[in-house]
Amino acid sequence: MSKELVHSLKIMMANTYAHLIQTQGFHWNVEGKEFFDLHGFFGDVYEVLFETIDIFAERIRALDAYPPSSLGQITAMNTMDEDHSDVRVSSKMVEIFLKNNHILVTQAKELCHLCEKHGDLVTQDLIIAFIYKLEKFAWMAHSSMK
Ligand SMILES: [Fe+2]
């Protein structure tokens, strides 16, 4: 087990939590003509992020380490948490969502290279599956802006 890899996976998990909380907030707080579409989209996304966090946490355990397991630990580890809870404009929500989604894609790709370096094909496979989902979300969110 590589400590560097496990640490990066913990950061990835904490950042996925931050993305989940922001996305869930948008699911609750979106207003306007696009309410139904975006309420549904953000709801679908946070469910996927929730499942993914569990997969990451269990992989961290399988690597004989412990995942961040409290709000304090998650807050301390996450590197992309900004407070957007006062945003009400749907287009601004999509813009913030895309920005955070992109940060996660970039981190996930870096983590993929780290997995390759350490020959951890299982973690790499989980991360690739997550990138596929994030890029699908980006496509959908971009398309809604046109
Ligand atoms: Fe809901």
mmCIF file of C-alpha atoms and ligand atoms in Angstrom:
data_model
loop_
_atom_site.group_PDB
_atom_site.id
_atom_site.type_symbol
_atom_site.label_atom_id
_atom_site.label_comp_id
_atom_site.label_asym_id
_atom_site.label_seq_id
_atom_site.Cartn_x
_atom_site.Cartn_y
_atom_site.Cartn_z
ATOM 1 C CA MET A 1 0.000 0.000 0.000
ATOM 2 C CA SER A 2 1.337 3.442 -0.940
ATOM 3 C CA LYS A 3 0.769 6.145 1.672
ATOM 4 C CA GLU A 4 0.886 8.765 -1.097
ATOM 5 C CA LEU A 5 -1.865 6.985 -3.018
ATOM 6 C CA VAL A 6 -4.089 6.453 0.026
ATOM 7 C CA HIS A 7 -3.672 10.097 1.034
ATOM 8 C CA SER A 8 -4.703 11.236 -2.468
ATOM 9 C CA LEU A 9 -7.709 8.923 -2.362
ATOM 10 C CA LYS A 10 -8.745 10.469 0.978
ATOM 11 C CA ILE A 11 -8.467 13.981 -0.529
ATOM 12 C CA MET A 12 -10.511 12.783 -3.515
ATOM 13 C CA MET A 13 -13.157 11.442 -1.140
ATOM 14 C CA ALA A 14 -13.273 14.692 0.885
ATOM 15 C CA ASN A 15 -13.572 16.774 -2.300
ATOM 16 C CA THR A 16 -16.321 14.504 -3.596
ATOM 17 C CA TYR A 17 -18.140 15.209 -0.325
ATOM 18 C CA ALA A 18 -17.734 18.962 -0.841
ATOM 19 C CA HIS A 19 -19.083 18.587 -4.394
ATOM 20 C CA LEU A 20 -21.994 16.515 -3.053
ATOM 21 C CA ILE A 21 -22.956 19.078 -0.399
ATOM 22 C CA GLN A 22 -22.877 21.951 -2.890
ATOM 23 C CA THR A 23 -24.848 19.939 -5.457
ATOM 24 C CA GLN A 24 -27.423 18.926 -2.883
ATOM 25 C CA GLY A 25 -27.776 22.581 -1.873
ATOM 26 C CA PHE A 26 -28.420 23.496 -5.526
ATOM 27 C CA HIS A 27 -31.003 20.670 -5.695
ATOM 28 C CA TRP A 28 -32.826 22.284 -2.775
ATOM 29 C CA ASN A 29 -32.381 25.964 -3.561
ATOM 30 C CA VAL A 30 -32.710 26.261 -7.330
ATOM 31 C CA GLU A 31 -35.506 28.611 -8.424
ATOM 32 C CA GLY A 32 -36.994 29.810 -11.688
ATOM 33 C CA LYS A 33 -38.239 28.375 -14.983
ATOM 34 C CA GLU A 34 -35.640 25.617 -15.011
ATOM 35 C CA PHE A 35 -36.514 24.434 -11.522
ATOM 36 C CA PHE A 36 -37.825 20.987 -12.432
ATOM 37 C CA ASP A 37 -34.982 20.109 -14.824
ATOM 38 C CA LEU A 38 -32.174 21.317 -12.565
ATOM 39 C CA HIS A 39 -33.762 20.051 -9.342
ATOM 40 C CA GLY A 40 -33.862 16.614 -10.989
ATOM 41 C CA PHE A 41 -30.367 16.854 -12.471
ATOM 42 C CA PHE A 42 -28.685 17.974 -9.234
ATOM 43 C CA GLY A 43 -30.634 15.287 -7.362
ATOM 44 C CA ASP A 44 -29.408 12.549 -9.739
ATOM 45 C CA VAL A 45 -25.832 13.815 -9.458
ATOM 46 C CA TYR A 46 -25.711 13.887 -5.676
ATOM 47 C CA GLU A 47 -27.023 10.325 -5.497
ATOM 48 C CA VAL A 48 -24.149 9.174 -7.723
ATOM 49 C CA LEU A 49 -21.650 11.177 -5.634
ATOM 50 C CA PHE A 50 -23.065 9.608 -2.461
ATOM 51 C CA GLU A 51 -22.576 6.082 -3.842
ATOM 52 C CA THR A 52 -19.079 6.982 -5.025
ATOM 53 C CA ILE A 53 -18.029 8.261 -1.579
ATOM 54 C CA ASP A 54 -18.973 4.880 -0.110
ATOM 55 C CA ILE A 55 -16.949 3.090 -2.785
ATOM 56 C CA PHE A 56 -13.902 5.297 -2.056
ATOM 57 C CA ALA A 57 -14.235 4.828 1.730
ATOM 58 C CA GLU A 58 -14.446 1.048 1.400
ATOM 59 C CA ARG A 59 -11.480 1.001 -0.965
ATOM 60 C CA ILE A 60 -9.480 3.008 1.601
ATOM 61 C CA ARG A 61 -10.386 0.340 4.194
ATOM 62 C CA ALA A 62 -9.372 -2.414 1.785
ATOM 63 C CA LEU A 63 -6.007 -0.648 1.523
ATOM 64 C CA ASP A 64 -5.756 -0.977 5.325
ATOM 65 C CA ALA A 65 -6.297 2.715 6.066
ATOM 66 C CA TYR A 66 -9.184 4.732 7.503
ATOM 67 C CA PRO A 67 -11.332 7.166 5.505
ATOM 68 C CA PRO A 68 -12.204 10.655 6.802
ATOM 69 C CA SER A 69 -15.262 9.892 8.934
ATOM 70 C CA SER A 70 -16.428 13.136 10.495
ATOM 71 C CA LEU A 71 -17.395 16.570 9.209
ATOM 72 C CA GLY A 72 -14.252 17.945 10.854
ATOM 73 C CA GLN A 73 -11.959 15.471 9.093
ATOM 74 C CA ILE A 74 -13.695 15.977 5.754
ATOM 75 C CA THR A 75 -13.502 19.759 6.084
ATOM 76 C CA ALA A 76 -9.835 19.584 7.043
ATOM 77 C CA MET A 77 -8.978 17.392 4.033
ATOM 78 C CA ASN A 78 -11.060 18.955 1.286
ATOM 79 C CA THR A 79 -9.277 21.390 -1.009
ATOM 80 C CA MET A 80 -12.204 22.878 -2.940
ATOM 81 C CA ASP A 81 -14.824 23.902 -0.417
ATOM 82 C CA GLU A 82 -16.275 27.329 -1.048
ATOM 83 C CA ASP A 83 -19.573 28.518 0.351
ATOM 84 C CA HIS A 84 -22.077 28.965 -2.494
ATOM 85 C CA SER A 85 -25.144 28.454 -0.313
ATOM 86 C CA ASP A 86 -26.476 31.959 -1.081
ATOM 87 C CA VAL A 87 -26.578 31.370 -4.871
ATOM 88 C CA ARG A 88 -30.142 31.289 -6.239
ATOM 89 C CA VAL A 89 -29.637 31.949 -9.968
ATOM 90 C CA SER A 90 -29.828 28.667 -11.869
ATOM 91 C CA SER A 91 -27.228 29.580 -14.529
ATOM 92 C CA LYS A 92 -24.758 30.555 -11.783
ATOM 93 C CA MET A 93 -25.392 27.205 -10.077
ATOM 94 C CA VAL A 94 -24.608 25.338 -13.300
ATOM 95 C CA GLU A 95 -21.449 27.438 -13.737
ATOM 96 C CA ILE A 96 -20.245 26.633 -10.189
ATOM 97 C CA PHE A 97 -21.202 22.996 -10.628
ATOM 98 C CA LEU A 98 -19.132 22.771 -13.831
ATOM 99 C CA LYS A 99 -16.143 24.440 -12.184
ATOM 100 C CA ASN A 100 -16.136 22.021 -9.247
ATOM 101 C CA ASN A 101 -16.830 19.052 -11.495
ATOM 102 C CA HIS A 102 -13.796 20.024 -13.568
ATOM 103 C CA ILE A 103 -11.598 20.291 -10.463
ATOM 104 C CA LEU A 104 -12.628 16.752 -9.513
ATOM 105 C CA VAL A 105 -11.951 15.425 -13.037
ATOM 106 C CA THR A 106 -8.463 16.958 -12.940
ATOM 107 C CA GLN A 107 -7.727 15.468 -9.512
ATOM 108 C CA ALA A 108 -9.123 12.094 -10.557
ATOM 109 C CA LYS A 109 -6.865 12.016 -13.622
ATOM 110 C CA GLU A 110 -3.822 12.819 -11.456
ATOM 111 C CA LEU A 111 -4.853 10.047 -9.081
ATOM 112 C CA CYS A 112 -5.111 7.677 -12.051
ATOM 113 C CA HIS A 113 -1.454 8.336 -12.892
ATOM 114 C CA LEU A 114 -0.520 7.721 -9.262
ATOM 115 C CA CYS A 115 -2.385 4.388 -9.345
ATOM 116 C CA GLU A 116 -0.479 3.482 -12.496
ATOM 117 C CA LYS A 117 2.824 4.384 -10.834
ATOM 118 C CA HIS A 118 2.018 2.080 -7.893
ATOM 119 C CA GLY A 119 0.413 -0.663 -9.968
ATOM 120 C CA ASP A 120 -2.942 -0.345 -8.168
ATOM 121 C CA LEU A 121 -5.250 -1.374 -10.996
ATOM 122 C CA VAL A 122 -8.298 -1.800 -8.764
ATOM 123 C CA THR A 123 -8.255 1.760 -7.414
ATOM 124 C CA GLN A 124 -7.446 2.998 -10.917
ATOM 125 C CA ASP A 125 -10.497 1.191 -12.272
ATOM 126 C CA LEU A 126 -12.742 2.839 -9.632
ATOM 127 C CA ILE A 127 -11.342 6.261 -10.459
ATOM 128 C CA ILE A 128 -11.776 5.766 -14.211
ATOM 129 C CA ALA A 129 -15.414 4.777 -13.637
ATOM 130 C CA PHE A 130 -15.849 7.997 -11.622
ATOM 131 C CA ILE A 131 -14.240 10.130 -14.346
ATOM 132 C CA TYR A 132 -16.682 8.627 -16.848
ATOM 133 C CA LYS A 133 -19.590 9.748 -14.661
ATOM 134 C CA LEU A 134 -18.151 13.233 -14.002
ATOM 135 C CA GLU A 135 -17.549 13.832 -17.710
ATOM 136 C CA LYS A 136 -21.116 12.735 -18.418
ATOM 137 C CA PHE A 137 -22.377 15.274 -15.853
ATOM 138 C CA ALA A 138 -20.217 17.959 -17.501
ATOM 139 C CA TRP A 139 -21.679 17.170 -20.913
ATOM 140 C CA MET A 140 -25.227 17.407 -19.539
ATOM 141 C CA ALA A 141 -24.599 20.624 -17.606
ATOM 142 C CA HIS A 142 -22.832 22.249 -20.607
ATOM 143 C CA SER A 143 -25.698 21.269 -22.898
ATOM 144 C CA SER A 144 -28.227 22.907 -20.572
ATOM 145 C CA MET A 145 -26.366 26.242 -20.922
ATOM 146 C CA LYS A 146 -26.727 26.430 -24.756
HETATM 147 FE FE FE B 1 -34.526 15.658 -2.876
#
